[in-house]
PDB file of C-alpha atoms in Angstrom:
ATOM      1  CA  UNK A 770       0.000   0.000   0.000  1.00 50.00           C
ATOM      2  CA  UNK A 771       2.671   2.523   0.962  1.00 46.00           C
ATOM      3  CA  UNK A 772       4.213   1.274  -2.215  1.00 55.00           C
ATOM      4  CA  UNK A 773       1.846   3.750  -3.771  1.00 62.00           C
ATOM      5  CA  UNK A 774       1.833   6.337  -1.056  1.00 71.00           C
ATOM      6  CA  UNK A 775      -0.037   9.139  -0.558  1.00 72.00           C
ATOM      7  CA  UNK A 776      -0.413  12.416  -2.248  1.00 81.00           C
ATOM      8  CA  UNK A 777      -2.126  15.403   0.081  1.00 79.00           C
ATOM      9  CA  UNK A 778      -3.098  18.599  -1.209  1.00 78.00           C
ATOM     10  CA  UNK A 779      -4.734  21.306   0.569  1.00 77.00           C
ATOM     11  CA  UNK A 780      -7.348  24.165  -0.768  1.00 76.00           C
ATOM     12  CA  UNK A 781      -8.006  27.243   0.409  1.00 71.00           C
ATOM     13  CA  UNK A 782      -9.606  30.339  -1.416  1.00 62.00           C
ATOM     14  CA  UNK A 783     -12.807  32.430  -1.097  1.00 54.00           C
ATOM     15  CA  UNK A 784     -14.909  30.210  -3.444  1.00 63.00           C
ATOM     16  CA  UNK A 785     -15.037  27.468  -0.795  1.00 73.00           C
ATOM     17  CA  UNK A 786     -16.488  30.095   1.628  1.00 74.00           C
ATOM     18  CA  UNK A 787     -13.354  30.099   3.960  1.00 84.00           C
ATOM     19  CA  UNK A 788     -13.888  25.874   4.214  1.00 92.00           C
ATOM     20  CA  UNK A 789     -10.455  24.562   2.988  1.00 94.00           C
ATOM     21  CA  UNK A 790     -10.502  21.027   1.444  1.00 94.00           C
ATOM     22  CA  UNK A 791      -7.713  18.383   2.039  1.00 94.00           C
ATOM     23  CA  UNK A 792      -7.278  16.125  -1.171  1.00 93.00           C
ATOM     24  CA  UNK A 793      -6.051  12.799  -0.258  1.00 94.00           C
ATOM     25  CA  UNK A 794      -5.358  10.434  -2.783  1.00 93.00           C
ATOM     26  CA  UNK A 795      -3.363   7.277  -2.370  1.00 92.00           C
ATOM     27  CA  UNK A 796      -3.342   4.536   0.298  1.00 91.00           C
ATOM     28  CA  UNK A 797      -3.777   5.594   3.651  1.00 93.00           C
ATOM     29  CA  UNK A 798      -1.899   3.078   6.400  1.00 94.00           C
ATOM     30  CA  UNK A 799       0.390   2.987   9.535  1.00 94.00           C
ATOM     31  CA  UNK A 800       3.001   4.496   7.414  1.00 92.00           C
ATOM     32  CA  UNK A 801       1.368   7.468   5.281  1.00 92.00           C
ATOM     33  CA  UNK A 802      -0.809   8.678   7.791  1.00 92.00           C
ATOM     34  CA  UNK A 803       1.261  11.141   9.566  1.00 93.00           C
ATOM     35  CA  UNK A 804       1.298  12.971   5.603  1.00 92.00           C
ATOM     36  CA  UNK A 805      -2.093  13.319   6.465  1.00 93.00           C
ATOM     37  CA  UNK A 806      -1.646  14.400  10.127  1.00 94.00           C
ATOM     38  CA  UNK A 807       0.689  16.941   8.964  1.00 94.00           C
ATOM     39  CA  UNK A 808      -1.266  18.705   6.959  1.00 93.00           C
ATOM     40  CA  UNK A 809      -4.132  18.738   8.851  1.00 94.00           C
ATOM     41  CA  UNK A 810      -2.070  19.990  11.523  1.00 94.00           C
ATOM     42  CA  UNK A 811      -1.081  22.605   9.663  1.00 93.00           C
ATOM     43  CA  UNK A 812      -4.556  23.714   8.767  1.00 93.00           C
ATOM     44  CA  UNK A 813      -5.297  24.034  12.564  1.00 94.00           C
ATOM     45  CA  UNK A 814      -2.134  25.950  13.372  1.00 94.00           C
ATOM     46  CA  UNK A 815      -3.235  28.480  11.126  1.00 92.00           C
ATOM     47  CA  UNK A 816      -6.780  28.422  13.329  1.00 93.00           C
ATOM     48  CA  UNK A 817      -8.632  27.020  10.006  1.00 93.00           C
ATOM     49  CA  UNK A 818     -11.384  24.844  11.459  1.00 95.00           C
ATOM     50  CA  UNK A 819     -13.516  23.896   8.880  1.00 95.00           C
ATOM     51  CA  UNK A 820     -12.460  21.485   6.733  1.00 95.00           C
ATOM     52  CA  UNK A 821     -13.086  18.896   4.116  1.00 95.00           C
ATOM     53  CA  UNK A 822     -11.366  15.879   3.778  1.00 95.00           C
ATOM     54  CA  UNK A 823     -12.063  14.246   0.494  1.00 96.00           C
ATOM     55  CA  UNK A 824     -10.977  10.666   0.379  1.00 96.00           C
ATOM     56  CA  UNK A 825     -12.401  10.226  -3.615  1.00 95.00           C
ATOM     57  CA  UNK A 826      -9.015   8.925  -4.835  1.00 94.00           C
ATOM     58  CA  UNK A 827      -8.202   7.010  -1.913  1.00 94.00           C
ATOM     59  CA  UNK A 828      -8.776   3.038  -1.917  1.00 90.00           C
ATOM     60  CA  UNK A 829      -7.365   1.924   1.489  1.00 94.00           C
ATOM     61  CA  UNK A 830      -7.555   3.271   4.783  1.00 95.00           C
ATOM     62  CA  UNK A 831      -6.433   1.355   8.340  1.00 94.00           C
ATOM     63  CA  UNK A 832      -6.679   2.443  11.505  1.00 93.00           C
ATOM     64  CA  UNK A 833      -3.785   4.488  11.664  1.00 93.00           C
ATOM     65  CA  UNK A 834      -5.857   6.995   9.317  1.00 93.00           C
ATOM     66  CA  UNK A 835      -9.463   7.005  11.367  1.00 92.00           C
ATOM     67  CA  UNK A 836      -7.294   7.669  14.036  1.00 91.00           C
ATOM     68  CA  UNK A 837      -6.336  10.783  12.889  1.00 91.00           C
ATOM     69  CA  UNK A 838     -10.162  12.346  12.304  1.00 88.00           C
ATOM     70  CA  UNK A 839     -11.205  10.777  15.712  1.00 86.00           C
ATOM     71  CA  UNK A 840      -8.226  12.392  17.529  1.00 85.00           C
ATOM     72  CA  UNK A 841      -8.631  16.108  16.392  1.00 87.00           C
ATOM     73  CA  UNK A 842     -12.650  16.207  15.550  1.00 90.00           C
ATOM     74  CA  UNK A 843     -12.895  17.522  19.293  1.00 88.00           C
ATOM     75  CA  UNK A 844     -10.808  20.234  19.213  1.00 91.00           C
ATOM     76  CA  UNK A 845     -11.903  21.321  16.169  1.00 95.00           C
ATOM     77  CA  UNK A 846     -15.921  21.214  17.286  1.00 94.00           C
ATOM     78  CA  UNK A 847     -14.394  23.363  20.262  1.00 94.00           C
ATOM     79  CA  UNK A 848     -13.219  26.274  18.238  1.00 94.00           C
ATOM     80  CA  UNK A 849     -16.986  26.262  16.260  1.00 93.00           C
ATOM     81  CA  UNK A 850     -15.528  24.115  13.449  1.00 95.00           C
ATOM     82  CA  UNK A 851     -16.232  20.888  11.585  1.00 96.00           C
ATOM     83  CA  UNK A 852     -14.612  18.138   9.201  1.00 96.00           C
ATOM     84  CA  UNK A 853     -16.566  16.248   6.839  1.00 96.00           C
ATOM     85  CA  UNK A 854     -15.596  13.642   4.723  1.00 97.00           C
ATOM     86  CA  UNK A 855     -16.291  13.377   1.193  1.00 97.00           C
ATOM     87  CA  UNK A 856     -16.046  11.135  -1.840  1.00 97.00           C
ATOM     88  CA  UNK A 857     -15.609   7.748   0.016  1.00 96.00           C
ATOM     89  CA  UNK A 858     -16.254   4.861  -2.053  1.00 89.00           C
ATOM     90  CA  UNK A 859     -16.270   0.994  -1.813  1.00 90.00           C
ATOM     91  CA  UNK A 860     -14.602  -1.223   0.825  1.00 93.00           C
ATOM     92  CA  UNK A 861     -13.459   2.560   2.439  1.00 95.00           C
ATOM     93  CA  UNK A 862     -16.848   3.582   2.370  1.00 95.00           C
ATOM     94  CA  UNK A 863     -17.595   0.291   4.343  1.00 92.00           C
ATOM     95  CA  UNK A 864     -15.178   0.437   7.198  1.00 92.00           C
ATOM     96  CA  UNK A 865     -16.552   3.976   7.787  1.00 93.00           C
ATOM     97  CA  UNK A 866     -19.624   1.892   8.422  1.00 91.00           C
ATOM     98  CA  UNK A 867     -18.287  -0.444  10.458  1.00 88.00           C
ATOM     99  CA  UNK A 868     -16.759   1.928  12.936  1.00 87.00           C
ATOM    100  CA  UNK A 869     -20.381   3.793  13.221  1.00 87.00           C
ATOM    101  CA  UNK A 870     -18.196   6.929  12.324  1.00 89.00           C
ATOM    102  CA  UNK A 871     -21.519   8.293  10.580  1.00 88.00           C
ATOM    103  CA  UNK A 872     -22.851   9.087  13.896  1.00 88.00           C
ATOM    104  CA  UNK A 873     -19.455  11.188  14.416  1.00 90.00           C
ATOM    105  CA  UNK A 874     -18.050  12.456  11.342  1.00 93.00           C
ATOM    106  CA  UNK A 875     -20.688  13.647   8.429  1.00 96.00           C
ATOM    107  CA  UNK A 876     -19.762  12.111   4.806  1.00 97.00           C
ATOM    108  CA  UNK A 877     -21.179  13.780   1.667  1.00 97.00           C
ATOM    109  CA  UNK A 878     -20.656  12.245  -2.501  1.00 97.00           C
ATOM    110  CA  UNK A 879     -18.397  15.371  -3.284  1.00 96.00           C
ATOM    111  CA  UNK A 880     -16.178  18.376  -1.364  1.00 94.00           C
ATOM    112  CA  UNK A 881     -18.991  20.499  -3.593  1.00 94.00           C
ATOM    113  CA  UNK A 882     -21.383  19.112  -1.297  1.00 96.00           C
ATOM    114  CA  UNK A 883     -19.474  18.932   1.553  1.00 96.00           C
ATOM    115  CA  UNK A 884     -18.788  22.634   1.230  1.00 94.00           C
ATOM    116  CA  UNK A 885     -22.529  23.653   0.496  1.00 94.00           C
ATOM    117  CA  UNK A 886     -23.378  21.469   3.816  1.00 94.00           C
ATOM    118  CA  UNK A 887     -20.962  24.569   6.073  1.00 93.00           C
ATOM    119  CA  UNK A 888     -22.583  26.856   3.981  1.00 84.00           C
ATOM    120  CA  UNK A 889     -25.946  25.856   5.104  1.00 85.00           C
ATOM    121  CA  UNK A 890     -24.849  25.131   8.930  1.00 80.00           C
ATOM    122  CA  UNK A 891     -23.408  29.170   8.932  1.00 77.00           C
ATOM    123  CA  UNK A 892     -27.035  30.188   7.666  1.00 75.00           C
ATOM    124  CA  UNK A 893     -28.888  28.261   9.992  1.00 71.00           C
TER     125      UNK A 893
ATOM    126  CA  UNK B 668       3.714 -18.846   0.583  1.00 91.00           C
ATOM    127  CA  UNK B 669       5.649 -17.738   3.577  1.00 94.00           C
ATOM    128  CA  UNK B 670       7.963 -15.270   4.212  1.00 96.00           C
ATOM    129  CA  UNK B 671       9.935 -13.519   7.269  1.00 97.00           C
ATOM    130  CA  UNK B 672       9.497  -9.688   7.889  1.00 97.00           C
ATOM    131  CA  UNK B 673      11.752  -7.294  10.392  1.00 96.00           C
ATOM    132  CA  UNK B 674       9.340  -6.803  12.990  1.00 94.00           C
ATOM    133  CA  UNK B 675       9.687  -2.812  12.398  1.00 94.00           C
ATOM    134  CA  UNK B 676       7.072  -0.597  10.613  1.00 94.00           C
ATOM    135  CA  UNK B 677       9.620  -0.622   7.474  1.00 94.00           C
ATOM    136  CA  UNK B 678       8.837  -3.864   6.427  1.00 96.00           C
ATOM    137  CA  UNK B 679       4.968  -2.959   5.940  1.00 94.00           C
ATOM    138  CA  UNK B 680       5.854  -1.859   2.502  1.00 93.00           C
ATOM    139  CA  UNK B 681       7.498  -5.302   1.469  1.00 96.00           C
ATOM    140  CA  UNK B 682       5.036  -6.428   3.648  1.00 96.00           C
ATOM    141  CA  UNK B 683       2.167  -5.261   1.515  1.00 95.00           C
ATOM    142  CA  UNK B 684       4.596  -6.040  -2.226  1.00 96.00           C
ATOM    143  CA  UNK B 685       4.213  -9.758  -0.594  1.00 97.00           C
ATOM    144  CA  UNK B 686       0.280  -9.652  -0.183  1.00 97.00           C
ATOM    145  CA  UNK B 687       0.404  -8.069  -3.562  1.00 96.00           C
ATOM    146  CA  UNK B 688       2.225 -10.526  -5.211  1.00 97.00           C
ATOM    147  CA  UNK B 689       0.105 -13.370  -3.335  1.00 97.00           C
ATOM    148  CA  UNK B 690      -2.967 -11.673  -4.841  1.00 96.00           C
ATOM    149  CA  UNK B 691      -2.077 -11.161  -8.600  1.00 96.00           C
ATOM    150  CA  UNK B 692      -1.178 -15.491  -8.201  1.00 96.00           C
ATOM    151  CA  UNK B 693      -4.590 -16.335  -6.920  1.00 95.00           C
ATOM    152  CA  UNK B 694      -6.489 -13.677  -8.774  1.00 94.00           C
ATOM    153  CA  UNK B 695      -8.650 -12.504  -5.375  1.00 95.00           C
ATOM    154  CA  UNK B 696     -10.531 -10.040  -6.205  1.00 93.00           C
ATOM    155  CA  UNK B 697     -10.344  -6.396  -4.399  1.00 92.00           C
ATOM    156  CA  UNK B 698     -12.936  -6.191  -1.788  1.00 92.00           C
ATOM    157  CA  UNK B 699     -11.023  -9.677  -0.269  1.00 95.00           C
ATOM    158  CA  UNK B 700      -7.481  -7.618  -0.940  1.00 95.00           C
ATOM    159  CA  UNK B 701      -8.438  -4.863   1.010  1.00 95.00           C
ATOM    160  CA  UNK B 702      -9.085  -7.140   3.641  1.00 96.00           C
ATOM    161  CA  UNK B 703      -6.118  -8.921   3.514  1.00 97.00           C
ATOM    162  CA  UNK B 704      -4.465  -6.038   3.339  1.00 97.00           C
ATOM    163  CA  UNK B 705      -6.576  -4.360   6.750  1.00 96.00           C
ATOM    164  CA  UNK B 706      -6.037  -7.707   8.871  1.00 97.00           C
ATOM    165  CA  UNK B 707      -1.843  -8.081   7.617  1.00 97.00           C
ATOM    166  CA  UNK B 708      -1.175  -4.375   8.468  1.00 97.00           C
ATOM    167  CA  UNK B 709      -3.302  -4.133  11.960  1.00 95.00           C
ATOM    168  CA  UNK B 710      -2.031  -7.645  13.346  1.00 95.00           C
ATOM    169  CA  UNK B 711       1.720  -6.684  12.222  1.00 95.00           C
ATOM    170  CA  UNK B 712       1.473  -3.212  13.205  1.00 94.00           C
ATOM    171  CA  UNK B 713       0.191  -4.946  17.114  1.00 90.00           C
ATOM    172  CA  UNK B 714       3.456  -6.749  17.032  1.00 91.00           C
ATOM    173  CA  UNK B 715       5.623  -4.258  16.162  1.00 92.00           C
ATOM    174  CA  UNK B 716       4.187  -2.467  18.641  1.00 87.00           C
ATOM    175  CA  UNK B 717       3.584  -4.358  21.840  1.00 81.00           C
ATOM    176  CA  UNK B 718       4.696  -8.086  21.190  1.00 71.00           C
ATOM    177  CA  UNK B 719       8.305  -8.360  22.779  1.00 78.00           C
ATOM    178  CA  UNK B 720      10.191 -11.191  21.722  1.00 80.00           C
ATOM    179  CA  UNK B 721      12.458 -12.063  18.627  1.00 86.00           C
ATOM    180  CA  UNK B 722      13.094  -9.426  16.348  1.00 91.00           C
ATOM    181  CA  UNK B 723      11.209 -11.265  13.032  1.00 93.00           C
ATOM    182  CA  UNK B 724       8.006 -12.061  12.321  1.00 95.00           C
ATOM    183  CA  UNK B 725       7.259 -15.067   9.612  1.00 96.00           C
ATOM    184  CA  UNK B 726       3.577 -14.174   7.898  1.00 98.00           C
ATOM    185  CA  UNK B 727       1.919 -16.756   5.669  1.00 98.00           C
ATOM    186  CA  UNK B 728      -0.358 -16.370   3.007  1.00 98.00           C
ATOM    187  CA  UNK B 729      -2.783 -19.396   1.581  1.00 97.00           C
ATOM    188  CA  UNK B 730      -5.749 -20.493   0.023  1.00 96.00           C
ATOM    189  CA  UNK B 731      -7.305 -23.515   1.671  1.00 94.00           C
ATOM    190  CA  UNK B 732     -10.508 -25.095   0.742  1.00 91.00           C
ATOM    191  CA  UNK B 733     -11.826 -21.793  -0.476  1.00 92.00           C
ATOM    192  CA  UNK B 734     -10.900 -19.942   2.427  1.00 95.00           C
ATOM    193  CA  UNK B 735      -7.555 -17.297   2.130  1.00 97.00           C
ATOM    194  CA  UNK B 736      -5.653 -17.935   5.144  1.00 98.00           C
ATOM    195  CA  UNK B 737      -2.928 -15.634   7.259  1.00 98.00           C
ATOM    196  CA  UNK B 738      -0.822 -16.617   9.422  1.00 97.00           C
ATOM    197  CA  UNK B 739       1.683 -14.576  11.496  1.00 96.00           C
ATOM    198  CA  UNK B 740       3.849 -16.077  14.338  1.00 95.00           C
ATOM    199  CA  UNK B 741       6.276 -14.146  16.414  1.00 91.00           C
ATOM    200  CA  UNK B 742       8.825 -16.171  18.043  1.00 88.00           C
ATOM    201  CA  UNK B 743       9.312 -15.305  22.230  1.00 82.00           C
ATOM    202  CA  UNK B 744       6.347 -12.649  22.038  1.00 80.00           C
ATOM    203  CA  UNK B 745       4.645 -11.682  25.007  1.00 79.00           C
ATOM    204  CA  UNK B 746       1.400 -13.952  25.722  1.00 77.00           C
ATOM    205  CA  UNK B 747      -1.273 -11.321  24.809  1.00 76.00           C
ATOM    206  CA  UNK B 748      -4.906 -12.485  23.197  1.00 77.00           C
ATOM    207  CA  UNK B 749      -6.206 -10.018  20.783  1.00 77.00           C
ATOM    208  CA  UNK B 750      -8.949 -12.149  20.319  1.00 76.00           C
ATOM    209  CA  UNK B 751     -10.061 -11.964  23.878  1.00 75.00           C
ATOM    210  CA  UNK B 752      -9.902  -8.845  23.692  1.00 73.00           C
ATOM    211  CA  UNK B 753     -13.064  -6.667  24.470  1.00 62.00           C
ATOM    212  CA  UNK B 754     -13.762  -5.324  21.281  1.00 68.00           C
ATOM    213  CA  UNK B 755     -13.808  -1.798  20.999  1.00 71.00           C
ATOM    214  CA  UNK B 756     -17.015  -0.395  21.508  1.00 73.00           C
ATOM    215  CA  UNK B 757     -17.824   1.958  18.086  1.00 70.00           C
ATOM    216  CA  UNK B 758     -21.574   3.111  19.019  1.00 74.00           C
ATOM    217  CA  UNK B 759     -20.164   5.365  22.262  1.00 74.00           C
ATOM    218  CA  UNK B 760     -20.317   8.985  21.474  1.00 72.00           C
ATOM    219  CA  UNK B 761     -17.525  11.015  20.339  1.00 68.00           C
ATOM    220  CA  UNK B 762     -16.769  11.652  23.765  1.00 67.00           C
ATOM    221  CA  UNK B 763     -16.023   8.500  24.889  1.00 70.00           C
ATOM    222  CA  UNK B 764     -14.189   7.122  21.709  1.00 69.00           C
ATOM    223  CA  UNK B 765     -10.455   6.567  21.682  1.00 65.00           C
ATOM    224  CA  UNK B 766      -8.506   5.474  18.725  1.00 62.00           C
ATOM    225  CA  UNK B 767      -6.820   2.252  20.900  1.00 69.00           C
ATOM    226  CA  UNK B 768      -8.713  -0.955  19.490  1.00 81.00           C
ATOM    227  CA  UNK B 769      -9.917   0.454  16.493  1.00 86.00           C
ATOM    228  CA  UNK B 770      -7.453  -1.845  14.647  1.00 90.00           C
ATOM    229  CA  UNK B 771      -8.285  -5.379  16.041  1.00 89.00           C
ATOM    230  CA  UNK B 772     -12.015  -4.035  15.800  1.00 89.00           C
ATOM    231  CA  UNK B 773     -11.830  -4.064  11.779  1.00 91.00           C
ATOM    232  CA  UNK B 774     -10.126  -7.097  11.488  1.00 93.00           C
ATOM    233  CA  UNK B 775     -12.741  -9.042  13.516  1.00 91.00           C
ATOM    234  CA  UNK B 776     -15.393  -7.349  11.182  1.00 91.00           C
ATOM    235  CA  UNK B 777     -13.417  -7.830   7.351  1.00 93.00           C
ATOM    236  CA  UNK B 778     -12.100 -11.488   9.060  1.00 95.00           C
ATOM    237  CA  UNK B 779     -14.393 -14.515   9.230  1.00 95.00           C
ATOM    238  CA  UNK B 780     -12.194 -16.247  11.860  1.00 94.00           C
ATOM    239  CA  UNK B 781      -9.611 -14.964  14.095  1.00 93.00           C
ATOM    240  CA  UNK B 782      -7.713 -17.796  16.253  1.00 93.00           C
ATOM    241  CA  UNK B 783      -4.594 -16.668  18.703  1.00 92.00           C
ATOM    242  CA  UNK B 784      -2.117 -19.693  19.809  1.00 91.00           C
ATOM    243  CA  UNK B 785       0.511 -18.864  22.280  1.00 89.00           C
ATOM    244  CA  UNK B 786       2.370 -21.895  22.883  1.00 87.00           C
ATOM    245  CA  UNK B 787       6.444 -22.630  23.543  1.00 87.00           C
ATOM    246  CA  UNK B 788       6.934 -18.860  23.776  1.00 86.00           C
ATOM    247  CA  UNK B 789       5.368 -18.272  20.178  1.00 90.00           C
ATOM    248  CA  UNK B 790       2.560 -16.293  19.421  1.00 91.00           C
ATOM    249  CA  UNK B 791       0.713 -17.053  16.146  1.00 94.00           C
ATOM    250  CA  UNK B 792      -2.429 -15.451  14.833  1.00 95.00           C
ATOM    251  CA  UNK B 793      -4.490 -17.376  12.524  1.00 97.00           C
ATOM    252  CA  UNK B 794      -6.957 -15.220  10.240  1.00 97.00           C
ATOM    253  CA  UNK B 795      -9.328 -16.810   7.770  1.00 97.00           C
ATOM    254  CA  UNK B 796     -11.515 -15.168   5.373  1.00 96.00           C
ATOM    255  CA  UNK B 797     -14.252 -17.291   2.639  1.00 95.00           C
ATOM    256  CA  UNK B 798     -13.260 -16.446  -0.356  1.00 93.00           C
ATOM    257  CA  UNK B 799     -16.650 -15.702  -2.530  1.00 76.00           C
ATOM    258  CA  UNK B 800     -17.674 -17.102  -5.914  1.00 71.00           C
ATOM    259  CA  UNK B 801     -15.572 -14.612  -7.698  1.00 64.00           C
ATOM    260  CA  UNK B 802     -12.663 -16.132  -6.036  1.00 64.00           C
ATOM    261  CA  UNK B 803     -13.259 -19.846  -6.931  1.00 56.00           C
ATOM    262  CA  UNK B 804     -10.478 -19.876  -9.190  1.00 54.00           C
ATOM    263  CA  UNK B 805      -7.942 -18.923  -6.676  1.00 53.00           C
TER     264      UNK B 805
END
């Protein structure tokens, strides 16, 4: 899996309504997580709170990566912020299931979506 | 076919080239893969972890009467059952979730049978999976 590793990129602009949007694609295990970590990391250094992560070109994720959303998802809720996930398909899609993270973290198709869903919440 | 790993985090990439090459023989399809995959890296990643004992790990990798098989034993490891362990509980709230577990938790789900042996100082884990109708050729 880490024979592939991972690629993370990270958006931020206007258009996204100050939501920035982690793209992870790659395989996500024991060994590429902390790429993931990192940058994540460095979102919430720079006190951005509200993020997407969009998994679409991702086809593998252990524990080492849940681990990761479950660790910071507090301290992000605590400064009024969110992440969603987005784009997770197949047997990733699946383990999400199995670890009843839907009643933690929410998921949406696309970032597009996942974006429009902080829209909404900072109308509501 | 078997094969003996470093036990260090470094060797999950060879690790995984193994299970790879394991695969592509016996044609499994992905969805069993990623499960292979899930239950080699979370097991390994245990004994790299917490197991003691020699410095090697030997995994095996099989097809037996249309199950796929894995097999890890760590020579001198510390006795320690992961599959007595209380599995993690994933419907407590955010507040009460920790990361710890998370791993033997998924391989209990992806697996089909999970069997621990510590005997003469060895540990050995013994995974099984059925392979579905898609994998009947492997």
């Amino acid at each position: 899996m880490a024979v592939d590793g991972i690629v993370v990129s990270v958006m931020t602009g206007t258009n996204t309504g100050g939501v920035s949007i982690l793209k992870v694609s790659g395989y996500l295990d024991t060994t590429t997580a902390g790429e993931l970590e990192t940058a994540l990391y460095g979102l919430l250094d720079r006190g951005i709170y509200k993020i997407v992560v969009d998994l679409a070109g991702v086809n593998y994720i252990s524990s080492a990566g849940w681990g990761i959303f479950i660790g910071e998802i507090k301290r992000i809720r605590n400064h009024s912020g969110d992440l969603k996930l987005s784009g997770m398909v197949g047997d990733v899609h699946e383990v999400f299931q199995l670890l009843e993270f839907h009643s933690i973290l929410e998921a949406y198709s696309t970032s597009q979506e996942a974006v429009a869903a902080f829209k909404k919440d900072a109308a509501a | 076919m078997l094969r003996t790993f470093k036990r260090d985090l470094s060797s999950l990439e060879p690790l995984f080239e193994f299970a790879g090459d394991f695969a592509r023989t016996h044609r499994l399809d992905d969805t069993i893969v990623f499960a292979m995959n899930l239950a080699i890296e979370e097991l390994f990643t245990n004994m790299v972890k917490y197991g003691g004992g020699d410095d090697r790990v030997s995994v095996g990798l099989d097809v037996r009467d249309g199950d796929l098989v894995i097999e890890l034993v760590h020579a001198g490891a510390i006795a320690f059952d992961p599959v007595a362990t209380a599995t993690v509980d994933v419907t407590r709230p955010l507040d009460e979730r920790r990361p710890g577990g998370m791993g033997l938790h998924l391989v209990k789900c992806v697996m089909d049978d999970f069997r621990y042996e510590h005997r003469n100082g060895d540990a050995r884990i013994i995974v099984t999976k059925h392979l579905g109708p898609r994998n009947e050729g492997a």
